[in-house]
XYZ file of C-alpha atoms in Angstrom:
682
model
C -24.001 -13.103 10.070
C -26.558 -10.565 11.259
C -29.553 -10.147 8.982
C -31.983 -7.273 9.097
C -34.929 -6.808 6.776
C -37.095 -3.886 5.828
C -39.770 -2.943 8.369
C -43.087 -1.310 7.664
C -42.362 -0.476 4.042
C -44.395 -1.268 0.992
C -42.929 -3.579 -1.595
C -41.099 -1.787 -4.383
C -41.101 1.615 -2.656
C -38.177 3.621 -4.046
C -38.221 6.026 -1.086
C -37.717 3.389 1.566
C -34.714 3.747 3.829
C -34.822 0.063 4.678
C -33.733 -2.741 2.467
C -33.156 -6.407 3.168
C -29.451 -6.796 3.765
C -26.986 -9.181 5.337
C -24.056 -7.651 7.173
C -21.162 -9.968 8.135
C -19.434 -8.022 10.932
C -16.028 -9.627 10.320
C -16.059 -8.402 6.712
C -17.871 -5.060 6.685
C -17.888 -3.332 10.094
C -14.645 -4.832 11.315
C -13.519 -4.434 14.924
C -16.622 -2.395 15.684
C -16.636 -3.530 19.301
C -13.391 -1.592 19.863
C -14.475 1.573 18.046
C -13.544 4.758 19.891
C -14.841 7.641 17.795
C -16.916 8.126 14.648
C -17.457 10.531 11.783
C -19.881 10.328 8.878
C -20.278 11.875 5.444
C -23.715 11.520 3.877
C -24.099 12.667 0.299
C -27.068 12.518 -1.993
C -26.513 8.832 -2.797
C -23.754 7.349 -0.628
C -22.939 7.265 3.061
C -19.286 7.129 4.117
C -18.619 6.115 7.710
C -15.259 6.564 9.444
C -14.267 5.203 12.821
C -11.114 4.788 14.837
C -10.519 1.570 16.757
C -7.851 -0.129 18.785
C -6.734 -3.444 17.341
C -5.212 -6.186 19.439
C -2.871 -8.473 17.547
C 0.062 -10.774 18.138
C 3.696 -9.727 17.752
C 6.809 -11.904 17.850
C 9.452 -10.789 20.351
C 13.009 -12.035 20.684
C 15.068 -12.017 23.868
C 18.642 -13.046 24.480
C 19.281 -16.042 26.716
C 21.268 -15.656 29.885
C 24.339 -17.732 29.002
C 26.281 -17.189 32.218
C 27.915 -20.380 33.346
C 26.297 -22.441 30.578
C 27.615 -24.396 27.622
C 26.157 -22.501 24.639
C 27.508 -24.777 21.908
C 24.124 -26.227 21.044
C 21.822 -23.420 22.191
C 19.804 -21.086 20.012
C 21.064 -17.489 19.944
C 17.812 -16.201 21.462
C 14.329 -17.210 22.518
C 11.092 -16.239 20.770
C 7.877 -15.237 22.496
C 4.524 -14.155 21.078
C 2.885 -11.246 22.870
C -0.271 -9.187 22.495
C 0.013 -5.604 21.315
C -2.550 -2.846 20.784
C -2.345 -0.555 17.750
C -4.617 2.037 16.164
C -6.588 1.587 12.949
C -8.875 3.797 10.860
C -11.845 2.122 9.196
C -13.827 3.606 6.328
C -16.966 2.019 4.911
C -19.001 3.264 1.966
C -22.564 2.143 1.299
C -25.717 3.329 -0.420
C -28.052 5.659 1.506
C -30.764 3.049 0.939
C -29.092 0.989 3.669
C -28.466 3.754 6.206
C -31.133 2.786 8.744
C -30.152 -0.876 8.688
C -26.477 0.005 9.071
C -27.165 2.382 11.957
C -29.092 -0.398 13.712
C -26.200 -2.762 13.138
C -23.666 -0.262 14.500
C -25.763 0.391 17.589
C -26.082 -3.338 18.335
C -22.332 -3.912 18.088
C -21.000 -0.867 19.923
C -19.566 -1.801 23.316
C -17.691 1.138 24.796
C -17.289 3.917 22.265
C -15.777 7.109 23.644
C -17.728 9.202 21.142
C -20.428 11.462 22.571
C -20.541 13.775 19.563
C -20.597 12.470 15.990
C -18.887 14.706 13.429
C -21.003 14.749 10.287
C -20.690 16.376 6.894
C -22.489 16.301 3.556
C -26.056 17.248 2.682
C -27.365 14.123 4.382
C -25.971 15.328 7.711
C -29.008 17.609 7.791
C -31.480 15.184 6.236
C -30.602 12.247 8.518
C -29.591 14.187 11.650
C -32.620 13.147 13.713
C -32.374 9.528 12.548
C -28.688 9.278 13.532
C -29.212 10.846 16.951
C -32.153 8.556 17.630
C -30.440 5.369 16.498
C -26.984 5.901 18.028
C -27.813 8.191 20.919
C -25.066 10.598 19.835
C -25.205 14.330 19.233
C -24.575 15.225 15.574
C -22.123 18.077 15.024
C -22.184 19.238 11.385
C -18.975 20.258 9.585
C -18.457 22.224 6.377
C -18.331 19.942 3.344
C -15.485 21.600 1.427
C -13.307 21.964 4.534
C -13.673 18.236 5.209
C -12.988 17.310 1.579
C -9.755 19.326 1.518
C -8.548 17.922 4.863
C -9.300 14.402 3.653
C -7.540 14.968 0.336
C -4.418 16.306 2.059
C -4.420 13.264 4.345
C -4.542 10.607 1.614
C -2.034 12.458 -0.583
C 0.461 12.456 2.287
C -0.074 8.897 3.501
C -1.109 6.649 0.594
C 1.486 5.760 -2.070
C 0.059 5.604 -5.587
C -3.107 7.338 -4.495
C -3.237 9.496 -7.618
C -3.725 8.257 -11.161
C -4.333 9.608 -14.628
C -6.753 7.836 -16.951
C -5.451 7.044 -20.437
C -8.030 5.500 -22.719
C -5.739 4.045 -25.365
C -3.025 2.732 -23.042
C -2.639 -1.000 -22.347
C -3.011 -0.068 -18.698
C -5.626 2.682 -18.520
C -4.845 3.564 -14.888
C -1.466 5.363 -14.730
C -0.458 5.900 -11.104
C 1.847 8.686 -10.000
C 4.621 8.671 -7.431
C 3.927 10.602 -4.244
C 5.441 14.073 -4.322
C 6.815 15.403 -0.996
C 5.026 18.701 -1.609
C 1.367 18.044 -2.375
C 0.439 21.677 -3.065
C -0.880 23.449 -5.072
C -3.863 21.631 -6.534
C -7.536 22.131 -7.390
C -10.082 19.656 -6.024
C -13.329 19.271 -7.979
C -15.966 17.217 -6.191
C -18.826 16.166 -8.478
C -21.647 14.824 -6.370
C -24.791 13.008 -7.353
C -26.567 16.342 -7.869
C -24.838 16.571 -11.242
C -26.592 13.408 -12.382
C -29.834 15.001 -13.554
C -31.408 11.605 -14.045
C -32.590 9.442 -11.179
C -30.769 6.249 -12.051
C -27.241 7.486 -12.732
C -25.641 4.043 -12.905
C -28.217 3.041 -15.498
C -27.285 6.129 -17.503
C -23.629 5.107 -17.421
C -24.505 1.590 -18.451
C -26.427 2.930 -21.433
C -23.678 5.413 -22.279
C -21.038 2.681 -22.350
C -22.902 1.130 -25.302
C -23.885 4.370 -27.033
C -22.408 6.402 -29.882
C -22.736 10.119 -29.267
C -22.007 11.052 -32.904
C -25.462 9.745 -33.826
C -26.993 12.497 -31.668
C -24.418 15.295 -31.430
C -23.749 17.622 -34.320
C -20.028 17.615 -35.134
C -17.876 20.253 -36.813
C -17.748 18.127 -39.955
C -21.562 17.980 -40.017
C -21.570 21.770 -40.290
C -18.518 22.430 -42.480
C -18.137 19.135 -44.283
C -14.808 18.534 -42.557
C -12.378 20.298 -40.250
C -12.609 24.059 -39.709
C -8.970 24.838 -40.437
C -9.178 28.578 -39.787
C -9.974 28.025 -36.103
C -8.003 24.807 -35.856
C -11.066 22.688 -35.120
C -11.014 19.031 -36.149
C -14.041 17.594 -37.917
C -14.827 15.211 -35.040
C -15.296 17.928 -32.398
C -18.804 18.441 -31.003
C -20.330 21.591 -32.436
C -23.710 21.161 -30.739
C -24.740 18.632 -28.087
C -27.988 16.926 -29.159
C -27.754 18.990 -32.364
C -28.995 16.219 -34.642
C -32.011 15.564 -32.434
C -33.222 19.095 -33.203
C -33.032 18.675 -36.970
C -33.677 15.013 -37.673
C -37.206 13.674 -37.611
C -36.468 10.256 -36.144
C -36.161 8.333 -32.915
C -32.751 8.185 -31.244
C -31.599 5.239 -29.152
C -31.401 5.628 -25.389
C -27.781 4.462 -25.526
C -26.794 7.264 -27.913
C -28.769 9.890 -25.995
C -27.126 8.816 -22.725
C -23.663 9.045 -24.245
C -24.421 12.530 -25.594
C -25.725 13.660 -22.196
C -22.629 12.334 -20.432
C -20.350 14.140 -22.885
C -22.262 17.385 -22.406
C -22.001 17.229 -18.591
C -18.333 16.217 -18.638
C -17.356 18.919 -21.122
C -19.071 21.596 -19.042
C -17.333 20.363 -15.887
C -13.990 20.173 -17.668
C -14.245 23.691 -19.072
C -15.210 25.228 -15.722
C -12.466 23.344 -13.865
C -9.904 24.316 -16.479
C -10.846 28.003 -16.274
C -10.437 27.985 -12.478
C -7.094 26.175 -12.742
C -5.768 28.704 -15.255
C -7.074 31.593 -13.129
C -4.913 30.393 -10.224
C -2.011 29.071 -12.324
C -2.615 25.454 -11.281
C -1.536 22.397 -13.277
C -3.188 19.586 -11.273
C -6.919 19.007 -10.863
C -8.148 16.138 -8.688
C -11.673 14.921 -9.483
C -13.888 13.007 -7.097
C -17.465 12.435 -6.037
C -20.393 10.214 -6.975
C -20.070 11.210 -10.633
C -16.586 9.619 -10.812
C -16.350 6.450 -8.671
C -13.852 4.828 -11.028
C -16.230 4.902 -14.009
C -14.077 4.600 -17.160
C -16.596 6.549 -19.258
C -16.701 9.574 -16.943
C -12.947 9.624 -16.374
C -12.281 9.357 -20.093
C -14.608 12.221 -21.042
C -13.351 14.522 -18.271
C -9.712 13.791 -19.170
C -10.414 14.586 -22.823
C -12.190 17.804 -21.864
C -9.337 19.034 -19.639
C -6.742 18.204 -22.291
C -8.745 20.034 -24.940
C -9.512 23.230 -23.040
C -6.034 23.519 -21.434
C -4.118 22.441 -24.566
C -2.334 19.874 -22.397
C -1.131 22.363 -19.769
C -3.451 21.056 -17.021
C -3.694 17.421 -15.975
C -6.899 15.679 -14.941
C -6.141 13.339 -12.034
C -8.231 10.939 -9.983
C -7.928 9.396 -6.516
C -8.271 5.780 -5.501
C -10.060 6.770 -2.298
C -11.903 9.855 -3.539
C -15.174 8.647 -2.046
C -13.798 8.836 1.489
C -12.357 12.355 1.489
C -15.288 13.956 3.309
C -15.462 11.206 5.943
C -11.706 11.376 6.527
C -11.867 15.153 6.867
C -14.776 14.984 9.306
C -12.925 12.386 11.357
C -9.805 14.566 11.461
C -11.912 17.506 12.635
C -13.231 15.382 15.481
C -9.825 13.956 16.427
C -7.811 17.182 16.514
C -6.981 16.721 20.190
C -5.082 13.524 19.249
C -3.609 15.151 16.110
C -3.605 12.172 13.717
C -1.360 14.173 11.376
C 1.582 13.745 13.741
C 1.692 10.057 12.848
C 2.323 8.212 9.616
C -0.422 5.903 8.362
C -0.340 3.031 5.912
C -3.067 1.291 3.944
C -3.980 -2.136 5.278
C -4.426 -4.172 2.096
C -6.010 -7.047 4.018
C -8.979 -4.892 5.021
C -9.388 -2.704 1.931
C -11.544 -3.388 -1.101
C -9.245 -1.695 -3.566
C -10.150 0.345 -6.618
C -13.085 -1.462 -8.204
C -14.243 -0.827 -11.734
C -17.993 -0.498 -12.036
C -18.065 -2.512 -15.237
C -20.285 -5.544 -14.537
C -18.200 -7.587 -16.935
C -15.004 -7.016 -14.968
C -14.464 -9.405 -12.082
C -18.158 -10.175 -11.425
C -17.295 -12.123 -8.260
C -16.049 -8.923 -6.618
C -18.638 -6.693 -8.272
C -21.523 -8.449 -6.537
C -20.287 -7.197 -3.182
C -18.506 -3.954 -3.999
C -21.570 -2.592 -5.751
C -23.123 -2.206 -2.296
C -20.230 -1.906 0.150
C -16.663 -0.775 -0.115
C -14.019 -0.783 2.632
C -10.769 1.039 3.273
C -8.477 0.674 6.298
C -5.360 2.466 7.484
C -3.009 1.404 10.274
C -1.157 3.916 12.409
C 2.581 3.400 12.329
C 4.663 3.632 15.478
C 6.796 6.496 14.207
C 6.530 9.218 11.588
C 8.140 8.133 8.326
C 9.893 10.514 5.945
C 12.048 10.442 2.841
C 15.554 9.192 3.466
C 17.653 12.397 3.572
C 20.233 10.856 1.218
C 17.725 10.727 -1.654
C 18.905 13.124 -4.357
C 15.387 14.015 -5.542
C 12.502 12.469 -3.547
C 9.971 13.740 -6.104
C 11.409 11.500 -8.845
C 12.346 8.520 -6.658
C 10.639 5.258 -7.659
C 11.333 2.332 -5.291
C 10.363 -0.415 -7.757
C 12.132 -1.335 -10.986
C 9.302 -3.346 -12.583
C 5.720 -2.113 -12.936
C 3.588 -5.260 -13.073
C 0.532 -3.173 -13.900
C 2.219 -2.332 -17.182
C 4.057 -5.577 -17.949
C 1.432 -8.281 -18.548
C 3.963 -11.094 -18.984
C 5.824 -10.228 -15.787
C 2.529 -9.826 -13.945
C 1.351 -13.297 -14.958
C 4.707 -14.778 -13.943
C 4.783 -13.173 -10.484
C 1.137 -13.795 -9.645
C 1.659 -17.463 -10.531
C 4.793 -17.550 -8.349
C 2.875 -16.196 -5.363
C 0.003 -18.610 -5.937
C 2.376 -21.587 -6.115
C 4.218 -20.456 -2.987
C 1.011 -20.126 -0.976
C 0.974 -23.701 0.353
C 4.499 -23.263 1.689
C 3.624 -20.010 3.449
C 0.514 -21.586 4.984
C 2.558 -24.502 6.293
C 5.249 -22.167 7.583
C 2.623 -20.134 9.432
C 1.206 -23.224 11.159
C 4.650 -24.537 12.108
C 5.554 -21.185 13.660
C 2.802 -21.664 16.277
C 2.924 -25.360 17.231
C 1.123 -24.821 20.551
C -1.864 -22.983 19.078
C -5.058 -25.015 18.794
C -6.540 -22.852 16.042
C -3.375 -22.258 13.986
C -4.561 -24.520 11.153
C -7.950 -22.802 10.994
C -6.389 -19.328 10.928
C -3.836 -20.420 8.332
C -6.634 -21.635 6.073
C -8.433 -18.289 6.427
C -5.195 -16.549 5.487
C -4.885 -18.779 2.421
C -8.396 -17.938 1.255
C -8.053 -14.204 1.768
C -4.692 -13.915 0.034
C -5.811 -16.193 -2.803
C -8.832 -13.935 -3.344
C -6.567 -10.888 -3.411
C -4.400 -12.518 -6.071
C -7.435 -13.348 -8.202
C -8.651 -9.759 -7.945
C -5.224 -8.551 -9.048
C -5.295 -10.873 -12.047
C -8.481 -9.142 -13.190
C -7.689 -5.676 -11.841
C -3.927 -5.194 -11.460
C -4.569 -1.525 -10.602
C -6.767 -2.365 -7.562
C -4.244 -1.123 -4.982
C -2.234 1.259 -7.122
C 0.830 0.303 -9.119
C 1.253 -3.465 -8.856
C 4.806 -4.520 -7.944
C 6.531 -7.467 -6.331
C 6.855 -5.279 -3.235
C 3.097 -4.641 -3.057
C 2.389 -8.375 -3.474
C 4.732 -9.125 -0.570
C 3.216 -6.343 1.526
C -0.288 -7.662 0.876
C 0.802 -11.122 1.965
C 2.308 -9.745 5.177
C -0.879 -7.785 5.901
C -3.001 -10.901 5.406
C -0.718 -12.931 7.668
C -0.955 -10.290 10.395
C -4.719 -10.203 9.952
C -4.897 -13.811 11.137
C -2.314 -13.434 13.894
C 0.764 -14.834 12.197
C 3.150 -11.971 13.033
C 6.360 -13.722 12.007
C 5.938 -17.145 10.324
C 9.680 -17.334 9.650
C 10.746 -16.606 13.240
C 11.923 -20.150 13.970
C 13.600 -20.427 10.558
C 15.528 -17.231 11.254
C 16.376 -18.405 14.757
C 17.931 -21.601 13.389
C 19.725 -19.877 10.489
C 21.214 -17.262 12.807
C 22.363 -19.917 15.267
C 24.108 -21.952 12.549
C 25.746 -18.914 10.951
C 26.988 -17.571 14.310
C 28.862 -20.828 14.931
C 30.673 -20.363 11.636
C 31.509 -16.684 12.115
C 34.945 -17.196 13.792
C 36.209 -19.532 11.061
C 34.984 -17.172 8.329
C 36.823 -14.227 9.924
C 39.949 -16.326 10.403
C 39.869 -17.313 6.741
C 39.375 -13.701 5.608
C 42.170 -12.369 7.841
C 44.607 -14.856 6.334
C 44.127 -13.348 2.848
C 46.111 -10.506 1.299
C 44.427 -7.089 1.120
C 43.182 -7.247 -2.472
C 42.176 -10.889 -2.273
C 40.280 -10.148 0.949
C 38.319 -7.334 -0.708
C 37.237 -9.689 -3.487
C 36.196 -12.308 -0.935
C 34.249 -9.759 1.122
C 32.313 -8.415 -1.841
C 31.569 -11.896 -3.140
C 30.465 -12.920 0.335
C 28.219 -9.887 0.595
C 26.528 -10.752 -2.708
C 26.492 -14.500 -2.125
C 24.210 -14.174 0.868
C 21.573 -12.734 -1.420
C 21.743 -15.118 -4.393
C 18.648 -16.887 -3.167
C 16.629 -17.164 0.036
C 18.105 -19.998 2.016
C 15.914 -22.436 3.886
C 17.140 -23.640 7.257
C 18.017 -27.106 5.915
C 19.909 -25.660 2.952
C 21.876 -23.375 5.257
C 22.732 -26.245 7.543
C 23.831 -28.524 4.693
C 25.971 -25.897 2.981
C 27.667 -24.619 6.116
C 28.402 -28.070 7.458
C 29.875 -29.235 4.130
C 31.916 -26.039 3.601
C 32.909 -24.798 7.056
C 35.826 -22.717 5.693
C 33.511 -20.052 4.317
C 30.066 -21.499 3.801
C 29.381 -19.648 0.566
C 30.776 -22.028 -2.044
C 27.403 -23.001 -3.463
C 26.308 -19.350 -3.613
C 29.619 -18.194 -5.095
C 29.261 -20.746 -7.863
C 25.964 -19.075 -8.705
C 27.773 -15.742 -8.867
C 30.539 -17.138 -11.064
C 27.898 -17.941 -13.680
C 27.524 -14.168 -14.116
C 30.789 -12.896 -15.676
C 29.609 -9.275 -15.638
C 30.073 -9.303 -11.861
C 33.859 -9.473 -12.301
C 33.785 -5.961 -13.732
C 31.861 -4.787 -10.663
C 34.424 -6.429 -8.363
C 37.288 -4.786 -10.204
C 35.615 -1.381 -10.092
C 35.057 -1.727 -6.338
C 38.678 -2.656 -5.670
C 39.924 0.226 -7.799
C 37.803 2.717 -5.905
C 39.128 1.396 -2.600
C 42.692 1.800 -3.816
C 42.282 5.318 -5.152
C 40.033 6.991 -2.605
C 40.359 7.643 1.125
C 38.090 5.722 3.518
C 34.536 6.994 3.644
C 33.625 8.881 6.794
C 30.339 7.040 7.174
C 28.609 4.127 5.429
C 24.892 3.308 5.498
C 24.114 -0.385 4.979
C 20.655 -1.924 4.791
C 20.549 -5.469 6.149
C 18.436 -8.070 4.360
C 18.195 -11.812 5.067
C 18.931 -13.492 8.359
C 21.601 -16.125 8.815
C 24.275 -16.367 6.121
C 23.483 -12.983 4.641
C 23.819 -10.722 7.666
C 26.222 -12.775 9.798
C 28.644 -14.147 7.191
C 28.100 -11.573 4.465
C 27.233 -8.203 5.987
C 29.096 -8.272 9.306
C 32.487 -9.259 7.817
C 32.038 -6.414 5.324
C 31.091 -4.031 8.154
C 34.143 -5.198 10.106
C 36.429 -4.337 7.183
C 34.932 -0.837 6.876
C 35.381 -0.272 10.601
C 39.028 -1.357 10.340
C 39.536 1.322 7.659
C 38.191 4.026 9.984
C 34.692 4.238 8.490
C 31.739 4.667 10.812
C 28.883 2.320 9.920
C 25.115 2.636 10.303
C 23.437 -0.756 9.902
C 19.715 -0.362 9.206
C 17.253 -3.227 9.698
C 13.502 -3.675 9.321
C 11.439 -2.542 12.294
C 8.981 -5.397 11.791
C 9.206 -8.925 10.379
C 8.919 -9.712 6.678
C 9.727 -13.190 5.309
C 13.207 -14.195 6.509
C 14.587 -10.649 6.716
C 16.437 -9.840 9.912
C 14.583 -7.442 12.189
C 16.088 -4.682 14.291
C 15.522 -6.576 17.553
C 17.147 -9.712 16.093
C 20.092 -7.692 14.790
C 20.792 -6.356 18.296
C 21.173 -9.898 19.626
C 23.215 -11.008 16.601
C 25.544 -8.025 17.064
C 25.859 -8.800 20.751
C 26.885 -12.398 20.016
C 29.335 -11.344 17.304
C 30.855 -8.688 19.582
C 31.562 -11.394 22.144
C 33.645 -13.176 19.481
C 35.286 -10.217 17.758
C 37.088 -7.255 19.428
C 36.729 -4.986 16.366
C 32.929 -5.222 16.451
C 32.957 -4.963 20.242
C 34.935 -1.717 20.357
C 32.937 -0.203 17.478
C 29.679 -0.807 19.329
C 31.104 0.587 22.573
C 32.461 3.709 20.869
C 29.296 4.094 18.735
C 31.254 3.827 15.509
C 28.817 1.026 14.657
C 25.169 1.990 15.081
C 22.236 -0.363 14.627
C 19.040 1.435 13.691
C 15.566 0.511 12.498
C 14.118 1.699 9.214
C 10.465 1.857 10.209
C 9.648 -0.678 7.494
C 8.015 -4.088 7.731
C 8.442 -4.900 4.066
C 10.840 -7.290 2.323
C 11.626 -4.542 -0.221
C 13.149 -1.143 0.395
C 11.155 2.030 -0.062
C 13.431 4.917 0.849
C 10.543 7.380 0.745
C 9.045 5.761 3.851
C 11.797 5.510 6.443
C 12.549 6.782 9.914
C 14.788 9.819 9.993
C 17.134 7.817 12.106
C 20.431 9.636 12.759
C 22.063 13.040 12.208
C 24.977 11.373 10.408
C 22.652 10.576 7.518
C 21.871 14.269 7.012
């Protein structure tokens, strides 16, 4: 912890740049020692800092053994090593201008070898604090146009962050309604409402007052003038006829709460009408709102949404951004990094290092509010390859990768959050076991536990914190937290053992399948394909089942399937389609779990397709996630299977069987974020 206090300032001075503050470098300015370049956006109230850093972390690698001249009966199929790898990360931090001098001091003290000589800066404060920044950091400040930076930043988050955009619906059970990313982000109107709109000094205090106020006590409504609705013009009685109208006619004192609510309505309605007129002028249907005036405040979002709906008669939609506060900083950073062209890469949000969308209500999650009221963080990791929509998607703009929205379904949300909490001990233990030679594995595992537990508690209070809450996002968050504490693949040894056991059983499974008649074999193949996914097998369960049922190894799983009679109809439909139609030219199969699933379920199915003349593309995760097979593991598994089976061997040699990586490191498929991996999928 590095503490800095105010210097040379009088107590209670509102104009002071210094303020006593404690900055934990591992929580706020993360990885600052490896920062390479900076950009800054200083508005009237908030400073947004962006920097690019290189991050060194551990990755699990697999490598095939050299089995020449050795008895491989009891050997593992491959060896596992943990190596260091360097990747790129973008960090964004938002804090109040009150703390700017302290934060600049902190940054200067922790910079080691930044490559930045010129600091890209935008916002009004880039002029006001130019001399201070150059003095503190020893960098030349190069000012950039505010609106250009905001637009560049908006384009960047719309392209790279799923569920970035949301609509605010006051009367919905879930007020934050997130939208699916559209492949084409244009056209749109961006309205940035800075702190200059807040004509009072303490804007947050105004909002606090407004949240308790009743504007109808101050505003004159249509019904106050006409005694009810004005039917001729189609005006309802509850519409505002005159802001502060009653204060001009009534000889009484009005409460500050009511006056604040009236003022907020007046500002929001003016903004909404102007924005709506511009949108209609350019035939636009989407308006994104951001800036200090918004910041996730329910009151401001509600009044602006109402205003846009009213003036556009529902033809224009008011939309908000989870990361609206960072648009200028992101744009300034992109301007300064054009030689590296960050847009040529795909980027993903790192949930482990991001604060999430925080409501400003002090009653909502006060534990988080105490910190996020001062600082807010957002991180993005650069992915190895550009990711695009899978070309086979019929309509990428309507594709939704998740079937259950936990943000919307309170019962399902409670169930799944409890499941992840109860599973946490097992994941912690698995992480420690995966690194038996590490002296600090237990300490790092405990840090992982605490961070992920805190994330789950935040999501209980604010399920919208990272966009639409799904099982996939919960799994992704867990993987990000594991990687944060250098547990790249906690299930690596489990997968190694499962794959070794399943490979030993592969010949007997194939022999059993080949002895069946054609129709009976198709049933067995489909059941085997599904059986591998009935539940996630632990290494001991796999060993017990396979050793007790060596003929096929799926009896326990198939019994689970037999409890679901509706599957028989699916089997019958599959067989009928095989009988009636010619073999498919090409099949795309996404591999899932290691062990039984891929080796005794997927590969026998692939083998049958190859025998029918179908070319097969087998897609696997690029990175580890739970016990899912990775691309590098699948290469070794395929190599071992090819040594036992001539059909697989010839298909690999002739490239009728292709193994590819998806670009994903998630346990759940998202076909909108995959590598464009082969022309055959066009």
